[in-house]
Short mmCIF file of C-alpha atoms and ligand atoms in Angstrom, two decimals:
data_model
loop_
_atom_site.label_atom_id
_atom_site.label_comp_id
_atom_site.label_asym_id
_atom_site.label_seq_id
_atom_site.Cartn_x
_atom_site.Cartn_y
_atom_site.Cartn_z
CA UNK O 687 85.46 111.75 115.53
CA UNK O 688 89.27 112.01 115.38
CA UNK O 689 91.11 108.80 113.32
CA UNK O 690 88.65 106.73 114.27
CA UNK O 691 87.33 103.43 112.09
CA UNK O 692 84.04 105.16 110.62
CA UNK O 693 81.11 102.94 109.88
CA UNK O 694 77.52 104.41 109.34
CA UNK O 695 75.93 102.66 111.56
CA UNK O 696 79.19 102.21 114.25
CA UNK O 697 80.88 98.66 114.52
CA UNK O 698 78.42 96.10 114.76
CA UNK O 699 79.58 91.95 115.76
CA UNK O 700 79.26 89.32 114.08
CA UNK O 701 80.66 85.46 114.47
CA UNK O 702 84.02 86.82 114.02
CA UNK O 703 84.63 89.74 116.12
CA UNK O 704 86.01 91.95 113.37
CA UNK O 705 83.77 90.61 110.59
CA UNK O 706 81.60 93.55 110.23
CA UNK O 707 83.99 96.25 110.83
CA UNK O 708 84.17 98.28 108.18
CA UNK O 709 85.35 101.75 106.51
CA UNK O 710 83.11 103.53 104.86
CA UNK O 711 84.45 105.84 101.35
CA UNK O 712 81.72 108.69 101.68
CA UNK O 713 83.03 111.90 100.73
CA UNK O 714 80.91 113.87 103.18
CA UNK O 715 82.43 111.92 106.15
CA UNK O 716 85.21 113.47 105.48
CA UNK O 717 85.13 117.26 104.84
CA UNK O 718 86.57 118.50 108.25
CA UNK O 719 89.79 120.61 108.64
CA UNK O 720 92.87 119.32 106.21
CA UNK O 721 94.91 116.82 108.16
CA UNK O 722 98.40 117.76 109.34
CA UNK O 723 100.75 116.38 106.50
CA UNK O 724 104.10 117.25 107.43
CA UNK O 725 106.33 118.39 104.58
CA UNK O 726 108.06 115.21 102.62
CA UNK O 727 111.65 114.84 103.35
CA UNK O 728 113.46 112.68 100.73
CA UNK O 729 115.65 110.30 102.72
CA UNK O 730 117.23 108.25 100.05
CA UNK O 731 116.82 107.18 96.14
CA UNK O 732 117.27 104.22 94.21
CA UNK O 733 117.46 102.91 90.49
CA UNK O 734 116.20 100.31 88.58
CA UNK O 735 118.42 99.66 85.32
CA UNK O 736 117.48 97.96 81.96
CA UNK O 737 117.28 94.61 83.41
CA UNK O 738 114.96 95.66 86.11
CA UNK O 739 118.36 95.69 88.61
CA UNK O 740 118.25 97.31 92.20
CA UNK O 741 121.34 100.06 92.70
CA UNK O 742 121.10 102.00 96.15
CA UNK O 743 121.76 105.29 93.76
CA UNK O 744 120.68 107.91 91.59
CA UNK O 745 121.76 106.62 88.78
CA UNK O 746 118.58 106.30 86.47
CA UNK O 747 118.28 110.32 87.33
CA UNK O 748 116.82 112.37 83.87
CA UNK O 749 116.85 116.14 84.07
CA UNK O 750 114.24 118.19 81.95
CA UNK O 751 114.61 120.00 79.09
CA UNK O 752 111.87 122.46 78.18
CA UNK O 753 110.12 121.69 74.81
CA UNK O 754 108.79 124.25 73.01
CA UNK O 755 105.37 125.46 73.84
CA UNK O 756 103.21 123.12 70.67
CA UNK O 757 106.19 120.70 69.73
CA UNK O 758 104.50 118.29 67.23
CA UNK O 759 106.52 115.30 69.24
CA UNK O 760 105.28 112.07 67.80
CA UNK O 761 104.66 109.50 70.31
CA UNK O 762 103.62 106.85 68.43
CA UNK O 763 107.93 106.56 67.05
CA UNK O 764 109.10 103.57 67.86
CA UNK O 765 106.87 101.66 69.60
CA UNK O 766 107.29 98.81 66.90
CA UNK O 767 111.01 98.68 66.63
CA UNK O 768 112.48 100.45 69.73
CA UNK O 769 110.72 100.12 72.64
CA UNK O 770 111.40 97.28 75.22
CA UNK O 771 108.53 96.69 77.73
CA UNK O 772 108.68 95.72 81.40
CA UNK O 773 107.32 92.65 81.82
CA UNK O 774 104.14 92.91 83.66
CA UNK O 775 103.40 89.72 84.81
CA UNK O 776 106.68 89.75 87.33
CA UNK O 777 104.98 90.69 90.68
CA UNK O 778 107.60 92.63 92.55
CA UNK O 779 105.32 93.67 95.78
CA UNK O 780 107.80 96.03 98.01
CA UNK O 781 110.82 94.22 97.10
CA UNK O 782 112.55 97.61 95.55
CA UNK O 783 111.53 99.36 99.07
CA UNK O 784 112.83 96.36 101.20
CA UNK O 785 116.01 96.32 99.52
CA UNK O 786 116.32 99.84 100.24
CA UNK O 787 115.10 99.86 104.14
CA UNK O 788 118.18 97.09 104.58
CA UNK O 789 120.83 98.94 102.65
CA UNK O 790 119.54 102.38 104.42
CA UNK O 791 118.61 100.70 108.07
CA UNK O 792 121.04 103.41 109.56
CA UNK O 793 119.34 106.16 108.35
CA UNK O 794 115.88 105.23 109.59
CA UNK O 795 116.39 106.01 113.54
CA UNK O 796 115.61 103.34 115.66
CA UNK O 797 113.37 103.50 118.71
CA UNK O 798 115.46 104.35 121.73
CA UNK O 799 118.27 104.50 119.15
CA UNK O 800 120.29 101.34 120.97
CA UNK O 801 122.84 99.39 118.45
CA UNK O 802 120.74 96.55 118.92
CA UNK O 803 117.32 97.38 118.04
CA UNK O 804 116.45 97.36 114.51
CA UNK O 805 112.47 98.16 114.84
CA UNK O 806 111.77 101.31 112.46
CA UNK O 807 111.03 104.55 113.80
CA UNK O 808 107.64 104.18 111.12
CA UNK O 809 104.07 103.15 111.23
CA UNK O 810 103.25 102.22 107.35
CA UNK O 811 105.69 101.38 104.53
CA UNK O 812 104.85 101.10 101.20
CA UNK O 813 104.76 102.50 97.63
CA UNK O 814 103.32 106.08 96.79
CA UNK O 815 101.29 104.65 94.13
CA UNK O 816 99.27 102.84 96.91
CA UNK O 817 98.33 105.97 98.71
CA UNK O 818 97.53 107.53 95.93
CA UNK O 819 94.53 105.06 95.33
CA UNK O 820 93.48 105.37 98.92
CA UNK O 821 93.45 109.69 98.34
CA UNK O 822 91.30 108.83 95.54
CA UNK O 823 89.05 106.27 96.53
CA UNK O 824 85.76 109.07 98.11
CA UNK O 825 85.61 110.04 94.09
CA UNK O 826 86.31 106.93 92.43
CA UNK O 827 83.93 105.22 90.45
CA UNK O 828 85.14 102.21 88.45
CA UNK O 829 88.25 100.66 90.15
CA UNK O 830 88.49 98.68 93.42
CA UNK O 831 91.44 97.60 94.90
CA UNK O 832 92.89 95.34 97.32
CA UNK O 833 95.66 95.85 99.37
CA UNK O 834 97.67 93.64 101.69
CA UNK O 835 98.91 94.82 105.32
CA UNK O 836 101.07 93.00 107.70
CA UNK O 837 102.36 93.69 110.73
CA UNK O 838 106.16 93.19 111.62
CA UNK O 839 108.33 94.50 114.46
CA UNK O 840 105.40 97.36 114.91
CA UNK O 841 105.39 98.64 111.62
CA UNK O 842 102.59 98.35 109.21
CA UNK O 843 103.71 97.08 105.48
CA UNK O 844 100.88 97.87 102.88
CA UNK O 845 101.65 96.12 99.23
CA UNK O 846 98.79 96.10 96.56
CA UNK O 847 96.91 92.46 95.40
CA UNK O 848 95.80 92.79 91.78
CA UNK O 849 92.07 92.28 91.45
CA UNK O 850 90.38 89.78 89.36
CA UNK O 851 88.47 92.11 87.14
CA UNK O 852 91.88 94.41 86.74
CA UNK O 853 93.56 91.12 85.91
CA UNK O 854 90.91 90.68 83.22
CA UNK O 855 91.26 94.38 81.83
CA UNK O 856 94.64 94.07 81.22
CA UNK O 857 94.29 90.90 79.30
CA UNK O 858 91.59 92.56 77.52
CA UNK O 859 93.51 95.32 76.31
CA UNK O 860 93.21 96.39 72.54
CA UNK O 861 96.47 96.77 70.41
CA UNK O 862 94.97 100.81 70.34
CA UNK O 863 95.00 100.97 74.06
CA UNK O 864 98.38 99.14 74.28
CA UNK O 865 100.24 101.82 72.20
CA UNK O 866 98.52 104.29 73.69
CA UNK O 867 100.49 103.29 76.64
CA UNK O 868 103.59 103.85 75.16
CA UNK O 869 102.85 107.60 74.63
CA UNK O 870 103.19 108.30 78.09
CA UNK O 871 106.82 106.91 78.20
CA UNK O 872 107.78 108.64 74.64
CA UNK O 873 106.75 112.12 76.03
CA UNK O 874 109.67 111.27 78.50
CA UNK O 875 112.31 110.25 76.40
CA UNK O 876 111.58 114.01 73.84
CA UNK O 877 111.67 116.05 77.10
CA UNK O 878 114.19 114.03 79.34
CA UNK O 879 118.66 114.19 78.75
CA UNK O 880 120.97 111.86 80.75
CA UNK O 881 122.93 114.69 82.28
CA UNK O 882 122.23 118.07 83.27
CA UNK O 883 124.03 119.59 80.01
CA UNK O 884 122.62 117.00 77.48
CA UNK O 885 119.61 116.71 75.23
CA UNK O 886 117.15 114.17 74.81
CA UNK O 887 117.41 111.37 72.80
CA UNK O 888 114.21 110.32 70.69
CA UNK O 889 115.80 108.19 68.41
CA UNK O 890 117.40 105.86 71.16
CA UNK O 891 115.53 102.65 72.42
CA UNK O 892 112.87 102.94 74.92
CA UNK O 893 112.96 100.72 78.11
CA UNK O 894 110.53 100.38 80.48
CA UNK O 895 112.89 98.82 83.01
CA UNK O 896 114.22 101.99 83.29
CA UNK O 897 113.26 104.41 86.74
CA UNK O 898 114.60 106.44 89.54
CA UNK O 899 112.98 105.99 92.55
CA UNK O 900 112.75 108.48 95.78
CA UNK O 901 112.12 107.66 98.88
CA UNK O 902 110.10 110.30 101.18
CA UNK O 903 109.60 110.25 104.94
CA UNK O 904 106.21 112.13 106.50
CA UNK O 905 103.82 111.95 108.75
CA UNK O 906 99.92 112.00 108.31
CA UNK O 907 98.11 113.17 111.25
CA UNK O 908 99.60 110.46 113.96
CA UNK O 909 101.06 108.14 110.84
CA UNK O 910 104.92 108.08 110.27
CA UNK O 911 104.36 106.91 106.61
CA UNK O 912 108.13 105.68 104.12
CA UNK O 913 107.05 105.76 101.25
CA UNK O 914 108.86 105.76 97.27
CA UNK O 915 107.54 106.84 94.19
CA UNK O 916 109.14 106.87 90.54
CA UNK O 917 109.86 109.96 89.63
CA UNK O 918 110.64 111.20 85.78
CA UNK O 919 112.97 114.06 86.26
CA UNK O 920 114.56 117.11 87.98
CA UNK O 921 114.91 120.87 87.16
CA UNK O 922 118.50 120.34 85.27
CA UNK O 923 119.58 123.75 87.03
CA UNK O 924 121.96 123.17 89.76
CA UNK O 925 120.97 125.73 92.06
CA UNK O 926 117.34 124.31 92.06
CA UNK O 927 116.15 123.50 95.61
CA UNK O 928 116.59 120.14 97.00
CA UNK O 929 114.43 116.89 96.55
CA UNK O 930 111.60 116.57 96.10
CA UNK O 931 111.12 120.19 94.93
CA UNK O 932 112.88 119.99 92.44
CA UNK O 933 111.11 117.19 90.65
CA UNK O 934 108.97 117.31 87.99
CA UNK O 935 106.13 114.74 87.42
CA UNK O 936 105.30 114.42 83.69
CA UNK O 937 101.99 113.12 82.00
CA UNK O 938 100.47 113.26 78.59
CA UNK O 939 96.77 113.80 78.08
CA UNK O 940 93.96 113.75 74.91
CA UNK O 941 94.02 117.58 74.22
CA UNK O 942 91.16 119.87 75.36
CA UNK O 943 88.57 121.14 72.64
CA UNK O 944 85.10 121.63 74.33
CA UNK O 945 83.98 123.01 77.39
CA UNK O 946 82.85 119.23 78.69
CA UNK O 947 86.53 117.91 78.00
CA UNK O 948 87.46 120.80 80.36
CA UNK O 949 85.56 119.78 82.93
CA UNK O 950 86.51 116.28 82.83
CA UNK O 951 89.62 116.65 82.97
CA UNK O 952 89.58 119.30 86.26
CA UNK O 953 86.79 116.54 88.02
CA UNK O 954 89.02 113.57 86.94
CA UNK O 955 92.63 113.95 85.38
CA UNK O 956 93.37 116.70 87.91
CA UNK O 957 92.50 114.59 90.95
CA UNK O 958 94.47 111.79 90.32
CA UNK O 959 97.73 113.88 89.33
CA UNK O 960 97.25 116.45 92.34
CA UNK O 961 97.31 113.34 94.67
CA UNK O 962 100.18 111.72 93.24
CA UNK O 963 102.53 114.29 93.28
CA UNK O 964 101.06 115.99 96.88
CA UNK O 965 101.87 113.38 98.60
CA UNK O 966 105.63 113.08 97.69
CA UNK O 967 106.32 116.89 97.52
CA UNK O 968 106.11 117.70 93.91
CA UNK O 969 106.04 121.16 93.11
CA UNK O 970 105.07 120.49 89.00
CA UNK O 971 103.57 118.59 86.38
CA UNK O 972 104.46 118.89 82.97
CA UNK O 973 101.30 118.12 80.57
CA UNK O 974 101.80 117.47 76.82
CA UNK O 975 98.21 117.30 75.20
CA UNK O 976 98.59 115.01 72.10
CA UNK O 977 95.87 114.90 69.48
CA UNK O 978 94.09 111.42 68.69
CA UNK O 979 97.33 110.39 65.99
CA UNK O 980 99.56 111.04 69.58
CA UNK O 981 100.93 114.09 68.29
CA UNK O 982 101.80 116.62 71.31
CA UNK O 983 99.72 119.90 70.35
CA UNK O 984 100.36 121.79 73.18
CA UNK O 985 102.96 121.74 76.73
CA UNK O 986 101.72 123.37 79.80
CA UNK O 987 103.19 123.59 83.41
CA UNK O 988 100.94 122.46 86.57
CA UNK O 989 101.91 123.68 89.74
CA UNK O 990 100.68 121.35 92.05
CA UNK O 991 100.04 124.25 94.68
CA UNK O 992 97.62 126.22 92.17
CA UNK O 993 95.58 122.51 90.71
CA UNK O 994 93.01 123.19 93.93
CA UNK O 995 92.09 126.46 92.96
CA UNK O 996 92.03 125.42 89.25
CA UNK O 997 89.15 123.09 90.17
CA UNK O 998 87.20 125.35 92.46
CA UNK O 999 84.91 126.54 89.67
CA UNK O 1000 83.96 122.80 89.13
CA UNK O 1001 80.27 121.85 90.32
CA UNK O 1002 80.46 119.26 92.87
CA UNK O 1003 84.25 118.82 92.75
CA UNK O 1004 86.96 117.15 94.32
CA UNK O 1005 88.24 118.43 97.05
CA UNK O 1006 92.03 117.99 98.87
CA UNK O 1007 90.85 117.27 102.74
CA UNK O 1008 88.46 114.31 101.60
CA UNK O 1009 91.39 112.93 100.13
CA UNK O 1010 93.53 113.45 102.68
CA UNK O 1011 91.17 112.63 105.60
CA UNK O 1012 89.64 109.46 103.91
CA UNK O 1013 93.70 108.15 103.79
CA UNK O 1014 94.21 109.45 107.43
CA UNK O 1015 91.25 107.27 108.80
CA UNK O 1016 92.27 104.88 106.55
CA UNK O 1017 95.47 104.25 108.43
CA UNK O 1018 93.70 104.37 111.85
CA UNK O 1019 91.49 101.50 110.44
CA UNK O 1020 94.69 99.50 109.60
CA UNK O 1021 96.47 100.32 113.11
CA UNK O 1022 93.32 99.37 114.53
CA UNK O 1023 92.59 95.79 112.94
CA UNK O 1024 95.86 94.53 111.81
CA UNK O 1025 97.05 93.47 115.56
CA UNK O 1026 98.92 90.08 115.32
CA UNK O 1027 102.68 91.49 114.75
CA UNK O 1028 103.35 88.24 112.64
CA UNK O 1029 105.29 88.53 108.73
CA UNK O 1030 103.10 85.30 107.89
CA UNK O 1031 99.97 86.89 108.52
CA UNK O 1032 98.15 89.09 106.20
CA UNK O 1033 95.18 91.45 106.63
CA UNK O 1034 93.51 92.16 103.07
CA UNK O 1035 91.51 95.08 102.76
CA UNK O 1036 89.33 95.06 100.13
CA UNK O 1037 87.26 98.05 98.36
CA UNK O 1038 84.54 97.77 95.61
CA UNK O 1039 83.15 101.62 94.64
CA UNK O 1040 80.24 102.33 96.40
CA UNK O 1041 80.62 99.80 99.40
CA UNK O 1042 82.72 100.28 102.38
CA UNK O 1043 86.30 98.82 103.14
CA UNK O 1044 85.97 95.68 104.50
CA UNK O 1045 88.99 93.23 105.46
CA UNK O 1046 89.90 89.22 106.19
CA UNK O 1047 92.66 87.72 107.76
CA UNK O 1048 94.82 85.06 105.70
CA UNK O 1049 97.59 82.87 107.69
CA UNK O 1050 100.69 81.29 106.13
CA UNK O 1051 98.77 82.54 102.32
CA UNK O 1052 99.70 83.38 99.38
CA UNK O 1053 98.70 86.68 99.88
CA UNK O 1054 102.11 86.74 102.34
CA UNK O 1055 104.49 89.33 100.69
CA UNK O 1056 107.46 90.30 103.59
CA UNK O 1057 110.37 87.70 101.68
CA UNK O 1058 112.33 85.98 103.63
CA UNK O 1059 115.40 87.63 103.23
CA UNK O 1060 113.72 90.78 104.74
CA UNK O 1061 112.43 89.09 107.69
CA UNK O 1062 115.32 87.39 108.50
CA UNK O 1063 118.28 90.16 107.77
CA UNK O 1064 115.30 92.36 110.22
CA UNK O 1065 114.99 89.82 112.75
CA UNK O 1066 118.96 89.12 113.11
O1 0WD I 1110 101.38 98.15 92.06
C1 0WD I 1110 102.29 98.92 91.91
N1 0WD I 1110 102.08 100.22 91.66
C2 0WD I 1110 103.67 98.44 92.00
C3 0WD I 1110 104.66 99.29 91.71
C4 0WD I 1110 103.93 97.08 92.39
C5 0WD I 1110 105.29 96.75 92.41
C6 0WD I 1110 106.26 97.64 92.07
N2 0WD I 1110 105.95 98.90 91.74
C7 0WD I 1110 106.94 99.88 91.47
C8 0WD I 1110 108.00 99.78 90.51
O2 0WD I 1110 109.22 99.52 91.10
C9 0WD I 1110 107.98 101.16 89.84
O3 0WD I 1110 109.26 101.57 89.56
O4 0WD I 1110 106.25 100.95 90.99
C10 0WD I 1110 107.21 101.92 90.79
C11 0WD I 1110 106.41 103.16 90.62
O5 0WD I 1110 105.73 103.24 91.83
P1 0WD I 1110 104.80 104.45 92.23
O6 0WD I 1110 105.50 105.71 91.91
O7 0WD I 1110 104.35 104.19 93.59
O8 0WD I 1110 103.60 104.21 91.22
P2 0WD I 1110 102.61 105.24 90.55
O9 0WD I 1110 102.58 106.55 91.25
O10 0WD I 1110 101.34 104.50 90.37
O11 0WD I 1110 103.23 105.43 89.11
C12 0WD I 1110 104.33 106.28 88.83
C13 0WD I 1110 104.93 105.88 87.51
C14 0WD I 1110 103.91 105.78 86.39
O12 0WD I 1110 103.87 107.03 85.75
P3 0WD I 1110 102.47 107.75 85.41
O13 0WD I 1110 102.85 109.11 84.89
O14 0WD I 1110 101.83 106.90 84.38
O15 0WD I 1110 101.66 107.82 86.67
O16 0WD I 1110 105.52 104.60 87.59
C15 0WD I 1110 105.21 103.83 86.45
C16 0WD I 1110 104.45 104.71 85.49
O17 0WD I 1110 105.34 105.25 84.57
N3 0WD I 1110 104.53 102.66 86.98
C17 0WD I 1110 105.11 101.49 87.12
N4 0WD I 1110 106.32 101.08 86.81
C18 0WD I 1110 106.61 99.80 87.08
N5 0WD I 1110 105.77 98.94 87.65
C19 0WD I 1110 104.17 100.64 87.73
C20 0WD I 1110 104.53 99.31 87.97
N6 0WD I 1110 103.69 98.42 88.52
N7 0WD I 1110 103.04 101.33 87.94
C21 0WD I 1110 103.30 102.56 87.48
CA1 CA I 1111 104.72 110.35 84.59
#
């Protein structure tokens, strides 16, 4: 069964002839030989400044400086007087990523490499976050998602739709969960310096506008996936090997007292940062473990390369090829629906835990995301 759409009981037909096609999330569908993934090659970088501003740089790059092994950081500093927040409610779909396919076209050979054509040599485009949900989705349990395809000059653009009930979460959120937020962002700013010979600055204002963005080119089985993540920092040594080795993904977590907090966090915490930093090519996370006053207890180093054998001891774990066969077959399901090559026409795939992937087709919508200036600075 090689990258084909997989549905229990095969494709069935109903009015529409691609109403019942579906994708089914069962992990044991998927436990066959790990894909090829081809080693991420960073092709470019961009920034995002304090006002949320696009620069085709790497200007917003932070470089890490090792904190001491239980550093007492506070995280809660600040989040009342210095801290500006990203607003939210501003929908930016791939814009960043567009802007930097048109400043970068050169870069991304063209098919049959003629002056004139200006298709991309790639299948899917879109953010790493995205794929990250999809390597997740055989073991996830709570959150659905949505995500929008569409089809333009042969490439496949996949941008996320926010679902009602995570609309509804977020509007829900307590004040608690709200700063709690904020920790995540404050481990950065104790552990991150502007320059490779500086130090951090914890008692500077903290902006959420703020990132550095890379862009990474691979290929997933038969899928030539673009694809940018944010990243938080590099190894400030200049002889460290090139992006995206030398990256380092950082996280905070509740610290670890009993044997069932262990195991939680290998079945759960593990999976999600394994698969976000796989698929981009980053060697390391950096965990601080706060207490419940989001005071950092305890720093400890991740290599993504040991996290699978971490888990192995687990009962009824996670496991790496699920992930990245599920998001392999995933893609073939895409190719294989989303046919019209059209920028006004949207496929939306939609996935509820415990029900398959199914998809509708939405013309001239709002669910359209490819801007105009995209289309037509792609079609000229
Ligand atoms: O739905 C999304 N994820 C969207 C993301 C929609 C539109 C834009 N973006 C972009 C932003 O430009 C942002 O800079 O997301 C970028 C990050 O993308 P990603 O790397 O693909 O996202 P993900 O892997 O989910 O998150 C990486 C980090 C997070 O760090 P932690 O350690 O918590 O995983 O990016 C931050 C967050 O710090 N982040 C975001 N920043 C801005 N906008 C967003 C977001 N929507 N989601 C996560
Ligand atoms: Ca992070």
């Amino acid at each position: 069964r090689p990258n084909r759409p997989q549905n229990q009981s095969g494709p069935s037909r109903g009015q529409n002839p691609h109403s019942s096609l579906s994708l089914s999330t069962r992990r044991e569908l998927y436990e066959r030989d790990f894909p090829v993934y081809k080693q991420p090659v960073e092709v470019g970088c961009f920034s995002l400044d304090s006002e949320r501003r696009f620069f085709n740089d790497g200007r917003q790059m932070r470089y890490y400086v090792e904190p001491d092994r239980s550093p007492n950081f506070d995280l809660r500093d600040g989040y009342k007087d210095r801290f500006i927040k990203r607003d939210d409610s501003v929908k930016e779909k791939l814009d960043h990523m567009l802007r930097w396919i048109l400043a970068n076209r050169s870069k991304l050979s063209a098919r049959g490499t003629t002056a004139s054509s200006c298709d991309l040599d790639i299948d899917f485009v879109t953010w790493r976050g995205h794929l990250t949900k999809l390597l997740t989705a055989p073991y996830e349990t709570r959150e659905g998602w949505q995500l929008a395809v569409t089809r333009f000059r042969g490439t496949l653009y996949i941008s996320e739709v926010e679902t009602e009930a995570a609309r509804r979460d977020q509007e829900n959120r307590t004040e608690r969960h709200e700063e709690m937020m904020y920790w995540g962002y404050k481990f950065e700013q104790y552990t991150c310096a502007d320059t490779d010979h500086g130090r951090p600055d914890p008692g500077g204002v903290l902006n959420t506008n703020e990132a550095f963005c890379t862009v990474v080119q691979t290929r997933l089985a038969d899928h030539r996936l673009l694809f940018s993540g944010e990243v938080d920092c590099r190894d400030k040594d200049p002889n460290a090997p090139a992006a995206p080795a030398c990256y380092i993904e950082l996280k905070t977590s509740a610290e670890i007292c009993t044997p069932k907090q262990r195991s939680n966090f290998h079945r759960f915490k593990l999976l999600k940062w394994w698969a976000q930093s796989f698929l981009p090519g980053v060697p390391r996370v950096v965990a601080g473990f706060r207490d419940e006053e989001g005071v950092v207890v305890a720093v400890e180093t991740f290599p993504i390369s040991k996290i699978s054998h971490l888990i192995k001891n687990e009962h009824n774990c996670w496991k790496p090829t699920v992930c990245m066969n599920f998001c392999s077959d995933f893609l073939s399901f895409v190719k294989h629906i989303a046919t019209e090559d059209n920028p006004s026409v949207v496929y939306l795939l939609s996935w509820e835990p415990r029900r398959d992937v199914t998809f509708s087709v939405h013309r001239d919508s709002p669910y359209c995301f490819l801007p105009h200036w995209f289309v037509e600075e792609m079609t000229s």
